[in-house]
Coordinates of C-alpha atoms and ligand atoms in Angstrom, one line a residue:
X109 CA 120.9 24.3 -137.5
X110 CA 122.5 21.6 -134.9
X111 CA 122.2 19.3 -137.6
X112 CA 123.8 21.3 -140.4
X113 CA 126.6 21.4 -138.0
X114 CA 126.8 17.8 -137.1
X115 CA 126.9 16.6 -140.6
X116 CA 130.0 18.9 -141.3
X117 CA 131.7 17.6 -138.3
X118 CA 131.1 14.3 -139.5
X119 CA 132.1 14.6 -143.3
X120 CA 134.0 17.8 -143.4
X121 CA 135.4 16.7 -146.9
X122 CA 132.2 15.6 -148.7
X123 CA 130.6 18.3 -150.8
X124 CA 128.7 16.0 -153.1
X125 CA 125.2 15.6 -152.5
X126 CA 122.1 13.5 -153.1
X127 CA 120.6 15.9 -155.8
X128 CA 124.2 15.5 -157.8
X129 CA 124.1 12.0 -157.8
X130 CA 120.5 12.2 -158.7
X131 CA 121.8 14.2 -161.7
X132 CA 124.5 11.7 -162.7
X133 CA 122.9 8.7 -162.6
X134 CA 119.3 9.3 -164.1
X135 CA 116.2 7.3 -164.2
X136 CA 116.7 5.0 -167.1
X137 CA 115.2 5.4 -170.9
X138 CA 113.8 1.9 -171.2
X139 CA 110.5 0.5 -172.9
X140 CA 107.3 0.9 -170.3
X141 CA 107.4 -2.2 -167.8
X142 CA 111.1 -3.1 -168.3
X143 CA 113.0 -4.4 -165.6
X144 CA 116.0 -3.5 -164.1
X145 CA 117.6 -6.4 -162.0
X146 CA 121.1 -7.4 -160.7
X147 CA 122.7 -10.2 -159.3
X148 CA 124.7 -8.7 -156.2
X149 CA 127.5 -11.7 -155.1
X150 CA 129.7 -11.4 -152.0
X151 CA 133.4 -12.3 -154.0
X152 CA 133.7 -15.3 -151.6
X153 CA 135.3 -17.2 -154.4
X154 CA 132.7 -20.2 -154.9
X155 CA 129.8 -20.0 -157.2
X156 CA 127.2 -22.4 -155.5
X157 CA 124.2 -23.7 -157.7
X158 CA 121.7 -21.6 -155.7
X159 CA 123.5 -18.8 -156.7
X160 CA 123.6 -19.5 -160.4
X161 CA 119.7 -20.0 -160.0
X162 CA 119.4 -16.5 -158.4
X163 CA 121.5 -15.1 -161.2
X164 CA 119.4 -16.8 -163.4
X165 CA 116.2 -15.6 -162.2
X166 CA 117.5 -12.2 -162.3
X167 CA 118.5 -12.4 -166.0
X168 CA 115.6 -14.0 -167.2
X169 CA 113.1 -11.5 -165.2
X170 CA 115.0 -8.6 -166.8
X171 CA 114.7 -10.6 -170.1
X172 CA 115.4 -9.0 -173.5
X173 CA 113.8 -5.4 -172.9
X174 CA 115.4 -4.4 -169.7
X175 CA 119.1 -4.6 -167.8
X176 CA 120.4 -7.1 -165.7
X177 CA 123.7 -6.1 -164.0
X178 CA 126.3 -7.9 -161.9
X179 CA 127.0 -5.8 -158.7
X180 CA 130.1 -6.8 -156.3
X181 CA 128.8 -6.4 -152.5
X182 CA 132.5 -6.4 -151.0
X183 CA 131.4 -4.5 -148.0
X184 CA 132.8 -7.5 -145.9
X185 CA 136.9 -7.3 -146.6
X186 CA 137.2 -10.6 -144.5
X187 CA 135.2 -12.7 -146.7
X188 CA 137.1 -12.0 -149.8
X189 CA 139.4 -13.7 -152.1
X190 CA 141.4 -12.9 -154.9
X191 CA 140.0 -12.7 -158.6
X192 CA 136.8 -13.7 -157.4
X193 CA 135.1 -11.3 -159.9
X194 CA 136.3 -13.2 -162.9
X195 CA 135.8 -16.1 -161.4
X196 CA 131.8 -15.3 -160.8
X197 CA 131.7 -13.5 -164.4
X198 CA 133.2 -16.8 -166.0
X199 CA 131.1 -19.1 -164.2
X200 CA 127.9 -17.4 -165.2
X201 CA 129.1 -17.3 -168.9
X202 CA 129.9 -20.8 -169.0
X203 CA 125.7 -20.9 -168.6
X204 CA 125.0 -18.4 -171.1
X205 CA 124.2 -16.1 -168.4
X206 CA 125.9 -12.8 -169.5
X207 CA 125.0 -9.3 -167.5
X208 CA 124.3 -6.4 -169.8
X209 CA 126.2 -4.0 -167.2
X210 CA 128.7 -4.0 -164.3
X211 CA 131.4 -5.4 -162.9
X212 CA 133.6 -7.5 -165.4
X213 CA 137.1 -8.0 -163.5
X214 CA 138.3 -6.3 -160.7
X215 CA 139.1 -3.2 -162.6
X216 CA 136.7 -3.7 -165.9
X217 CA 133.1 -2.4 -165.7
X218 CA 130.4 -1.8 -168.7
X219 CA 127.5 0.5 -168.2
X220 CA 126.9 4.0 -166.9
X221 CA 125.4 3.1 -163.5
X222 CA 128.6 2.3 -162.0
X223 CA 130.9 1.8 -160.0
X224 CA 129.4 -1.3 -159.7
X225 CA 131.9 -2.5 -156.9
X226 CA 130.8 -1.4 -153.6
X227 CA 134.3 -0.7 -152.1
X228 CA 134.6 2.2 -155.3
X229 CA 131.2 3.7 -153.9
X230 CA 132.2 5.2 -150.3
X231 CA 132.0 8.5 -151.4
X232 CA 128.4 7.9 -152.9
X233 CA 127.3 6.1 -149.4
X234 CA 128.8 9.0 -147.3
X235 CA 127.1 11.3 -149.2
X236 CA 123.8 10.0 -148.5
X237 CA 124.6 9.6 -145.1
X238 CA 125.9 13.2 -144.4
X239 CA 122.4 14.0 -146.0
X240 CA 120.5 12.0 -143.4
X241 CA 122.5 13.6 -140.5
X242 CA 121.8 17.2 -141.6
X243 CA 118.3 16.0 -141.8
X244 CA 118.2 14.6 -138.0
X245 CA 117.7 11.3 -139.4
X246 CA 120.9 9.7 -138.5
X247 CA 123.7 10.2 -135.7
X248 CA 127.0 9.3 -134.8
X249 CA 127.2 6.8 -132.0
X250 CA 130.3 6.5 -129.7
X251 CA 129.1 3.0 -127.8
X252 CA 132.2 0.5 -127.1
X253 CA 131.9 -3.0 -128.1
X254 CA 131.8 -3.8 -124.0
X255 CA 128.8 -1.4 -123.7
X256 CA 126.9 -3.3 -126.6
X257 CA 127.7 -6.2 -125.1
X258 CA 126.4 -5.5 -121.3
X259 CA 123.1 -3.7 -123.6
X260 CA 122.7 -7.3 -125.1
X261 CA 123.4 -9.1 -121.5
X262 CA 120.6 -6.8 -120.2
X263 CA 117.8 -7.7 -122.9
X264 CA 118.7 -11.1 -122.9
X265 CA 117.6 -10.9 -119.1
X266 CA 114.6 -8.8 -119.7
X267 CA 113.8 -10.9 -122.4
X268 CA 113.2 -7.9 -125.0
X269 CA 114.1 -7.3 -128.5
X270 CA 118.0 -7.2 -128.6
X271 CA 119.4 -4.1 -130.7
X272 CA 120.0 -0.6 -130.0
X273 CA 117.1 1.3 -129.9
X274 CA 114.7 3.6 -127.8
X275 CA 116.3 3.5 -124.4
X276 CA 119.2 1.9 -125.4
X277 CA 120.3 3.9 -127.9
X278 CA 122.3 6.2 -125.9
X279 CA 123.7 8.7 -128.4
X280 CA 120.2 9.0 -130.2
X281 CA 120.4 12.8 -129.4
X282 CA 124.0 13.8 -128.7
X283 CA 125.0 17.2 -129.0
X284 CA 127.5 18.7 -131.4
X285 CA 129.7 19.8 -128.6
X286 CA 129.8 16.3 -127.1
X287 CA 130.5 14.6 -130.8
X288 CA 133.4 16.9 -131.1
X289 CA 134.9 16.6 -127.6
X290 CA 134.6 12.8 -128.4
X291 CA 135.9 13.0 -131.8
X292 CA 138.9 15.1 -131.0
X293 CA 139.6 12.6 -127.9
X294 CA 139.9 10.1 -130.8
X295 CA 137.2 8.1 -130.0
X296 CA 135.7 6.0 -132.6
X297 CA 132.1 5.8 -133.7
X298 CA 129.7 4.6 -136.3
X299 CA 126.4 6.4 -137.9
X300 CA 123.1 5.0 -137.1
X301 CA 119.7 5.3 -138.3
X302 CA 117.2 7.3 -136.2
X303 CA 114.6 4.7 -136.7
X304 CA 111.1 6.7 -137.2
X305 CA 109.9 2.7 -136.4
X306 CA 106.6 2.9 -133.9
X307 CA 107.3 -0.2 -131.3
X308 CA 103.9 -1.8 -132.3
X309 CA 104.1 -0.4 -135.8
X310 CA 103.5 -3.3 -138.7
X311 CA 104.2 -3.2 -142.4
X312 CA 103.1 -5.2 -145.1
X313 CA 104.6 -5.7 -148.5
X314 CA 103.5 -7.4 -151.8
X315 CA 106.5 -9.9 -152.5
X316 CA 106.7 -10.9 -156.1
X317 CA 107.0 -14.8 -155.4
X318 CA 105.5 -15.3 -151.7
X319 CA 102.7 -12.8 -152.0
X320 CA 101.6 -10.4 -149.2
X321 CA 103.5 -10.5 -146.2
X322 CA 103.4 -8.8 -142.8
X323 CA 106.3 -8.0 -140.5
X324 CA 106.7 -5.8 -137.5
X325 CA 108.1 -2.2 -138.5
X326 CA 111.9 -1.9 -138.1
X327 CA 112.7 0.0 -134.8
X328 CA 116.3 -0.6 -134.3
X329 CA 118.8 2.3 -134.7
X330 CA 120.7 0.2 -137.5
X331 CA 124.3 0.8 -138.5
X332 CA 124.7 2.9 -141.8
X333 CA 128.4 3.4 -141.6
X334 CA 130.7 1.4 -140.1
X335 CA 133.9 2.9 -137.6
X336 CA 136.0 2.6 -141.1
X337 CA 133.4 4.6 -143.0
X338 CA 132.5 2.0 -145.0
X339 CA 128.8 1.1 -145.3
X340 CA 126.8 -1.7 -144.2
X341 CA 125.2 -4.2 -146.5
X342 CA 121.9 -3.0 -145.5
X343 CA 122.6 0.6 -146.4
X344 CA 124.9 0.3 -149.5
X345 CA 122.1 -1.9 -151.3
X346 CA 119.7 0.6 -150.7
X347 CA 121.6 3.5 -152.6
X348 CA 123.1 1.4 -155.2
X349 CA 119.5 -0.3 -155.9
X350 CA 118.2 3.3 -156.2
X351 CA 121.1 4.9 -158.0
X352 CA 121.3 2.1 -160.4
X353 CA 117.7 2.2 -160.9
X354 CA 116.8 -1.2 -159.9
X355 CA 113.0 -2.3 -160.1
X356 CA 113.2 -5.9 -159.1
X357 CA 115.3 -6.9 -156.5
X358 CA 115.4 -10.8 -156.8
X359 CA 117.6 -12.5 -154.2
X360 CA 117.8 -15.5 -151.9
X361 CA 114.6 -15.8 -149.0
X362 CA 117.2 -15.3 -146.1
X363 CA 116.9 -11.3 -146.8
X364 CA 113.3 -11.5 -145.7
X365 CA 113.7 -10.6 -142.4
X366 CA 115.6 -7.9 -143.3
X367 CA 112.8 -6.2 -145.8
X368 CA 111.8 -4.1 -142.6
X369 CA 115.1 -2.5 -142.2
X370 CA 115.1 -2.0 -146.0
X371 CA 111.8 -0.7 -146.5
X372 CA 112.4 2.0 -143.8
X373 CA 115.8 2.8 -145.6
X374 CA 114.3 3.6 -148.8
X375 CA 111.7 5.9 -147.3
X376 CA 113.9 7.8 -145.0
X377 CA 116.3 8.3 -148.0
X378 CA 113.4 9.5 -149.9
X379 CA 113.5 6.7 -152.7
X380 CA 110.8 4.6 -154.2
X381 CA 111.5 1.1 -153.0
X382 CA 111.9 -1.6 -155.7
X383 CA 109.5 -4.6 -155.9
X384 CA 111.1 -7.4 -154.1
X385 CA 111.2 -11.0 -154.9
X386 CA 112.6 -13.7 -152.5
X387 CA 113.5 -17.2 -154.1
X388 CA 113.5 -20.0 -151.8
X389 CA 116.4 -22.2 -151.5
X390 CA 116.9 -25.0 -153.7
X391 CA 116.7 -28.3 -151.6
X392 CA 117.4 -31.7 -152.0
X393 CA 116.4 -34.9 -150.5
X394 CA 118.5 -35.8 -147.7
X395 CA 119.9 -39.8 -148.0
X396 CA 120.4 -40.2 -144.6
X397 CA 117.3 -38.8 -143.1
X398 CA 114.6 -39.1 -145.8
X399 CA 113.3 -35.7 -145.0
X400 CA 114.2 -32.2 -146.9
X401 CA 117.5 -29.8 -146.4
X402 CA 119.2 -27.1 -148.4
X403 CA 121.6 -28.3 -151.1
X404 CA 124.8 -28.0 -149.5
X405 CA 128.4 -26.9 -150.2
X406 CA 129.7 -29.3 -147.7
X407 CA 128.1 -32.2 -148.3
X408 CA 126.9 -32.1 -152.3
X409 CA 129.1 -31.9 -155.2
X410 CA 126.6 -30.7 -157.4
X411 CA 126.0 -27.3 -155.3
X412 CA 129.4 -26.2 -157.1
X413 CA 128.7 -24.9 -160.6
X414 CA 131.9 -26.3 -161.7
X415 CA 130.5 -30.0 -161.3
X416 CA 128.1 -29.4 -164.2
X417 CA 130.9 -28.5 -166.6
X418 CA 133.5 -31.0 -165.5
X419 CA 130.2 -33.7 -166.1
X420 CA 129.9 -32.0 -169.2
X421 CA 126.4 -31.0 -169.1
X422 CA 125.8 -28.3 -172.0
X423 CA 125.2 -25.1 -170.6
X424 CA 121.8 -25.0 -172.7
X425 CA 120.6 -28.1 -170.9
X426 CA 121.6 -26.5 -167.5
X427 CA 119.3 -23.7 -168.4
X428 CA 116.9 -25.9 -169.3
X429 CA 116.8 -27.8 -166.1
X430 CA 116.9 -24.2 -164.3
X431 CA 113.8 -23.4 -166.0
X432 CA 112.1 -26.4 -165.3
X433 CA 112.7 -25.6 -161.6
X434 CA 112.1 -22.0 -161.9
X435 CA 108.5 -22.4 -163.4
X436 CA 106.6 -25.9 -163.0
X437 CA 104.6 -25.1 -166.0
X438 CA 107.9 -24.9 -168.3
X439 CA 107.7 -28.8 -169.0
X440 CA 104.7 -28.7 -170.6
X441 CA 105.3 -25.8 -172.5
X442 CA 108.5 -27.5 -173.7
X443 CA 106.9 -30.2 -174.8
X444 CA 104.5 -28.3 -176.9
X445 CA 107.4 -26.1 -178.2
X446 CA 110.1 -28.5 -179.0
X447 CA 112.1 -26.3 -181.0
X448 CA 111.6 -23.0 -179.6
X449 CA 114.0 -21.0 -178.0
X450 CA 113.5 -20.9 -174.0
X451 CA 113.7 -17.0 -174.6
X452 CA 109.9 -17.6 -175.9
X453 CA 108.5 -19.1 -172.8
X454 CA 106.7 -16.5 -170.7
X455 CA 108.6 -16.9 -167.5
X456 CA 106.8 -15.6 -164.1
X457 CA 108.2 -14.9 -160.8
X458 CA 104.6 -15.5 -159.9
X459 CA 104.8 -18.8 -160.6
X460 CA 107.9 -19.8 -158.5
X461 CA 107.7 -22.3 -155.9
X462 CA 107.4 -20.3 -152.5
X463 CA 108.9 -23.0 -150.3
X464 CA 111.6 -24.3 -152.5
X465 CA 112.2 -26.2 -155.7
X466 CA 113.7 -29.7 -155.2
X467 CA 117.1 -30.3 -156.5
X468 CA 117.1 -33.8 -158.8
X469 CA 119.9 -35.1 -160.4
X470 CA 118.1 -37.7 -162.3
X471 CA 115.9 -35.1 -163.7
X472 CA 118.5 -33.0 -165.2
X473 CA 120.3 -35.8 -166.6
X474 CA 116.7 -36.7 -168.6
X475 CA 116.3 -33.0 -169.2
X476 CA 119.8 -33.1 -170.8
X477 CA 119.3 -36.2 -173.0
X478 CA 116.6 -34.4 -174.3
X479 CA 118.6 -31.4 -175.1
X480 CA 121.4 -33.2 -176.8
X481 CA 118.9 -35.3 -179.0
X482 CA 117.9 -32.1 -180.2
X483 CA 121.7 -30.8 -181.3
X484 CA 122.9 -31.5 -184.9
X485 CA 126.2 -33.8 -185.5
X486 CA 128.2 -30.9 -186.0
X487 CA 126.8 -29.2 -182.4
X488 CA 127.7 -32.3 -180.9
X489 CA 131.2 -32.6 -182.1
X490 CA 132.2 -29.0 -181.4
X491 CA 131.1 -29.2 -178.0
X492 CA 132.6 -32.7 -177.3
X493 CA 135.6 -31.4 -178.7
X494 CA 135.3 -28.4 -176.6
X495 CA 134.5 -30.4 -173.1
X496 CA 136.9 -33.1 -174.2
X497 CA 140.1 -30.6 -174.5
X498 CA 139.8 -29.7 -171.2
X499 CA 138.6 -33.0 -169.3
X500 CA 139.5 -35.9 -171.2
X501 CA 142.6 -36.0 -173.6
X502 CA 142.3 -39.2 -174.7
X503 CA 138.9 -38.7 -176.4
X504 CA 140.4 -35.5 -177.7
X505 CA 143.0 -37.3 -179.6
X506 CA 140.7 -39.8 -181.1
X507 CA 138.1 -37.4 -182.1
X508 CA 140.4 -34.7 -183.6
X509 CA 142.2 -37.5 -185.4
X510 CA 140.0 -38.2 -187.9
X511 CA 137.4 -35.1 -187.5
X512 CA 135.4 -36.4 -190.2
X513 CA 134.8 -39.9 -189.0
X514 CA 133.9 -38.5 -185.9
X515 CA 131.3 -36.5 -187.4
X516 CA 129.7 -39.3 -189.0
X517 CA 129.4 -40.9 -185.5
X518 CA 127.8 -38.5 -184.1
X519 CA 125.1 -37.8 -186.8
X520 CA 124.0 -41.6 -186.7
X521 CA 120.0 -41.4 -186.1
X522 CA 120.5 -37.8 -185.3
X523 CA 117.9 -35.1 -186.9
X524 CA 115.2 -37.8 -187.5
X525 CA 111.5 -37.3 -186.1
X526 CA 112.3 -39.5 -182.9
X527 CA 116.0 -38.8 -182.2
X528 CA 117.7 -41.1 -179.8
X529 CA 118.4 -40.0 -176.1
X530 CA 121.6 -41.6 -175.7
X531 CA 123.8 -38.8 -174.3
X532 CA 123.2 -37.2 -171.4
X533 CA 126.5 -35.3 -170.2
X534 CA 129.8 -35.2 -172.7
X535 CA 131.6 -37.4 -169.8
X536 CA 129.4 -40.4 -171.5
X537 CA 130.4 -40.0 -174.9
X538 CA 133.4 -42.0 -174.7
X539 CA 131.8 -45.1 -173.6
X540 CA 129.2 -43.9 -176.0
X541 CA 131.3 -44.2 -179.4
X542 CA 133.9 -46.6 -177.9
X543 CA 133.1 -49.4 -180.3
X544 CA 134.0 -47.1 -183.4
X545 CA 137.6 -46.9 -182.2
X546 CA 139.3 -50.2 -181.8
X547 CA 141.7 -48.0 -179.0
X548 CA 138.5 -47.9 -176.8
X549 CA 136.8 -51.0 -177.8
X550 CA 136.3 -53.3 -175.1
X551 CA 135.6 -56.8 -176.3
X552 CA 132.1 -58.0 -176.4
X553 CA 130.2 -57.3 -173.3
X554 CA 127.6 -60.1 -173.8
X555 CA 125.8 -62.5 -176.3
X556 CA 122.1 -62.7 -176.2
X557 CA 121.4 -65.8 -174.3
X558 CA 118.8 -67.5 -176.2
X559 CA 121.0 -68.7 -179.1
X560 CA 123.5 -71.3 -178.9
X561 CA 127.3 -70.9 -179.8
X562 CA 127.0 -73.3 -182.6
X563 CA 124.2 -71.3 -184.4
X564 CA 126.2 -68.0 -183.4
X565 CA 129.3 -69.1 -185.4
X566 CA 127.2 -70.2 -188.2
X567 CA 125.5 -67.2 -188.3
X568 CA 128.5 -65.0 -188.4
X569 CA 130.4 -66.9 -190.8
X570 CA 127.5 -67.1 -193.3
X571 CA 127.4 -63.2 -192.7
X572 CA 130.9 -62.6 -193.8
X573 CA 130.3 -64.2 -197.3
X574 CA 126.6 -62.2 -197.4
X575 CA 127.8 -58.9 -196.1
X576 CA 127.7 -56.5 -199.0
X577 CA 129.9 -53.2 -198.2
X578 CA 128.1 -51.2 -200.6
X579 CA 124.7 -52.7 -200.1
X580 CA 121.6 -50.2 -199.4
X581 CA 119.6 -49.6 -196.4
X582 CA 116.6 -51.0 -198.4
X583 CA 118.7 -54.3 -198.8
X584 CA 120.4 -54.8 -195.4
X585 CA 117.3 -56.3 -193.6
X586 CA 116.0 -58.8 -196.3
X587 CA 119.6 -60.4 -196.4
X588 CA 119.4 -60.8 -192.8
X589 CA 116.0 -62.4 -193.1
X590 CA 117.5 -64.4 -195.8
X591 CA 120.2 -65.4 -193.6
X592 CA 117.7 -66.0 -190.5
X593 CA 115.7 -68.4 -193.0
X594 CA 118.7 -70.3 -193.9
X595 CA 119.7 -70.7 -190.6
X596 CA 116.2 -72.2 -188.9
X597 CA 115.2 -68.7 -188.0
X598 CA 111.7 -67.1 -188.6
X599 CA 111.9 -64.1 -190.9
X600 CA 109.8 -61.9 -188.4
X601 CA 108.4 -61.8 -184.9
X602 CA 105.5 -62.0 -186.2
X603 CA 105.9 -65.2 -188.0
X604 CA 108.0 -66.4 -185.0
X605 CA 104.7 -66.1 -182.5
X606 CA 102.6 -68.1 -184.8
X607 CA 104.6 -71.2 -184.5
X608 CA 107.8 -70.5 -181.8
X609 CA 108.3 -74.5 -182.0
X610 CA 109.3 -74.4 -185.5
X611 CA 112.4 -72.0 -185.2
X612 CA 115.2 -71.3 -182.8
X613 CA 114.1 -67.3 -182.9
X614 CA 113.9 -64.6 -185.8
X615 CA 115.7 -62.2 -187.8
X616 CA 115.9 -59.6 -185.0
X617 CA 117.9 -62.3 -183.2
X618 CA 120.4 -62.8 -186.0
X619 CA 120.8 -59.2 -186.4
X620 CA 121.4 -59.3 -182.6
X621 CA 124.3 -61.5 -183.0
X622 CA 125.8 -59.5 -185.6
X623 CA 125.4 -56.4 -183.4
X624 CA 126.9 -57.8 -180.5
X625 CA 129.9 -58.9 -183.0
X626 CA 130.7 -55.8 -184.6
X627 CA 129.9 -53.6 -181.5
X628 CA 130.6 -55.9 -178.5
X629 CA 126.7 -54.7 -177.1
X630 CA 123.2 -56.0 -177.1
X631 CA 121.8 -52.6 -178.1
X632 CA 122.8 -49.8 -180.3
X633 CA 121.7 -47.3 -183.0
X634 CA 121.0 -48.6 -186.3
X635 CA 123.5 -51.6 -187.1
X636 CA 123.4 -50.5 -190.9
X637 CA 124.1 -47.2 -190.2
X638 CA 126.7 -48.0 -187.9
X639 CA 128.3 -50.4 -190.2
X640 CA 128.3 -47.7 -193.1
X641 CA 130.4 -45.5 -191.0
X642 CA 132.5 -48.0 -189.6
X643 CA 133.5 -49.4 -193.4
X644 CA 134.3 -53.0 -194.5
X645 CA 137.3 -53.6 -193.0
X646 CA 136.5 -52.9 -189.3
X647 CA 133.3 -54.7 -189.7
X648 CA 135.1 -58.0 -191.0
X649 CA 137.7 -57.8 -188.8
X650 CA 135.1 -57.5 -185.8
X651 CA 133.0 -60.4 -187.2
X652 CA 136.3 -62.5 -187.6
X653 CA 137.6 -61.6 -184.3
X654 CA 134.2 -62.8 -182.5
X655 CA 134.7 -65.9 -184.8
X656 CA 138.0 -66.9 -183.4
X657 CA 136.7 -67.2 -180.2
Ligands
LIG743 N1 125.5 -9.4 -151.1 C1 124.6 -10.3 -150.7 C2 124.6 -12.0 -150.6 O1 125.8 -11.9 -150.9 C3 123.1 -9.9 -151.7 C4 122.0 -9.8 -151.3 C5 120.7 -9.1 -152.4 O2 120.8 -9.5 -153.6 O3 120.4 -8.2 -152.0 O4 123.7 -12.6 -150.6

């Protein structure tokens, strides 16, 4: 009776009960074993690579049978920035991570388990707290900041667990009359859990990533509702994960120390606890100390998700890389299943690193090169067009001025069995294709050193005479061999090796001179194809220019 009166005193206008909400948000009708996961960021306006990773893990855990939703945890209004929700949604969608449900913008959402923004759920939280008060499991606490500070001092001096519990929880057994008096007096209060924890109790739980964990039971009378009636993160997440029917909580392992509080909250609320999977932070080798440290927002540009978009790493490549650091057996799977969709891989939480995967930009670049090598010319063109529209105006102008030409350039040595891995990110494209455009061509970067200037000129002048723009691929190398023989070079490396003293070099060296004249480089994709794409005029012009110098 006393408890009922107390609950009515604290929440006179709350008329809905937990039973009402249970009915409003019934268990989901999903296939057996389907998982419900969430990404639950605070809207602080910065999407960290670690958060992208956490969202990726949540999305992959739900897979195609389950539900992955986005919940905005804005209980801490001080940290909030404007338009952060849209920023998070856009930031994720760049990498193809699109929640099935949840907050989409500040005022828009999809799904039947909302609202998905905590600040819009205050009445729900209060209904659950009211119910706890009515059961004698929560109480109003009128301690002032000063009182709490002096308790802390005393606890520090006595070297005991800090916090409000046991003898320090002076309002645990407050009567309705006293509460009424203080409220009438205008005193502020929070609502605390009356923790049922035993001082020497232990709890164990199985973390899906870290395995079995044993910890001391929670004995703190943690705050459920703050003075302004809004919930703490601990309380809100318990109510939300229950009502949104979350089956797997995947989140950063900085939350492990809170699990005893969370499991206790689920218990007193009468909820079935979700499975927890605590993700170790992404680590990085520290150049200064040689040791490992967390990827840092302050020190590492690659900690910001925008870094990847700006550099032009394709979303698919970043996903490949995320999976590589998520499950170390992914790379082997990918090698054996080159063209399969990433979704066919059997991602497992239990195969994630317990200690923290190491971030490696060189590896990302490699993964991305392989990824881009499997794209076809039209996909590359479309991606470069889109990227350059935003990040490189000059490149954008060049490729869109003659789309057909650009598509032909991107098709060189693509789609064959062993595609070249020349491009790792779209910001490398301009340099990669520079010699196809007079505007970008920066001249000859260097000649092979083993060929004299006289021989070079002779080769180029003769080639100009022999060059047949309509010649077939089959005819191209025999022509070079003929030219080689005529100029004192061997027809093949083999022939050259048998009698190196009789030759100036071999046909490959001769082709190298033509390559350098036409493209400015010693290394390029197939030269015949390049010349076909460039066309007669440009090929001749390049060779003539080279001869003039
Ligand atoms: N809002 C919490 C954070 O910002 C989420 C923790 C969780 O996923 O439970 O890290």
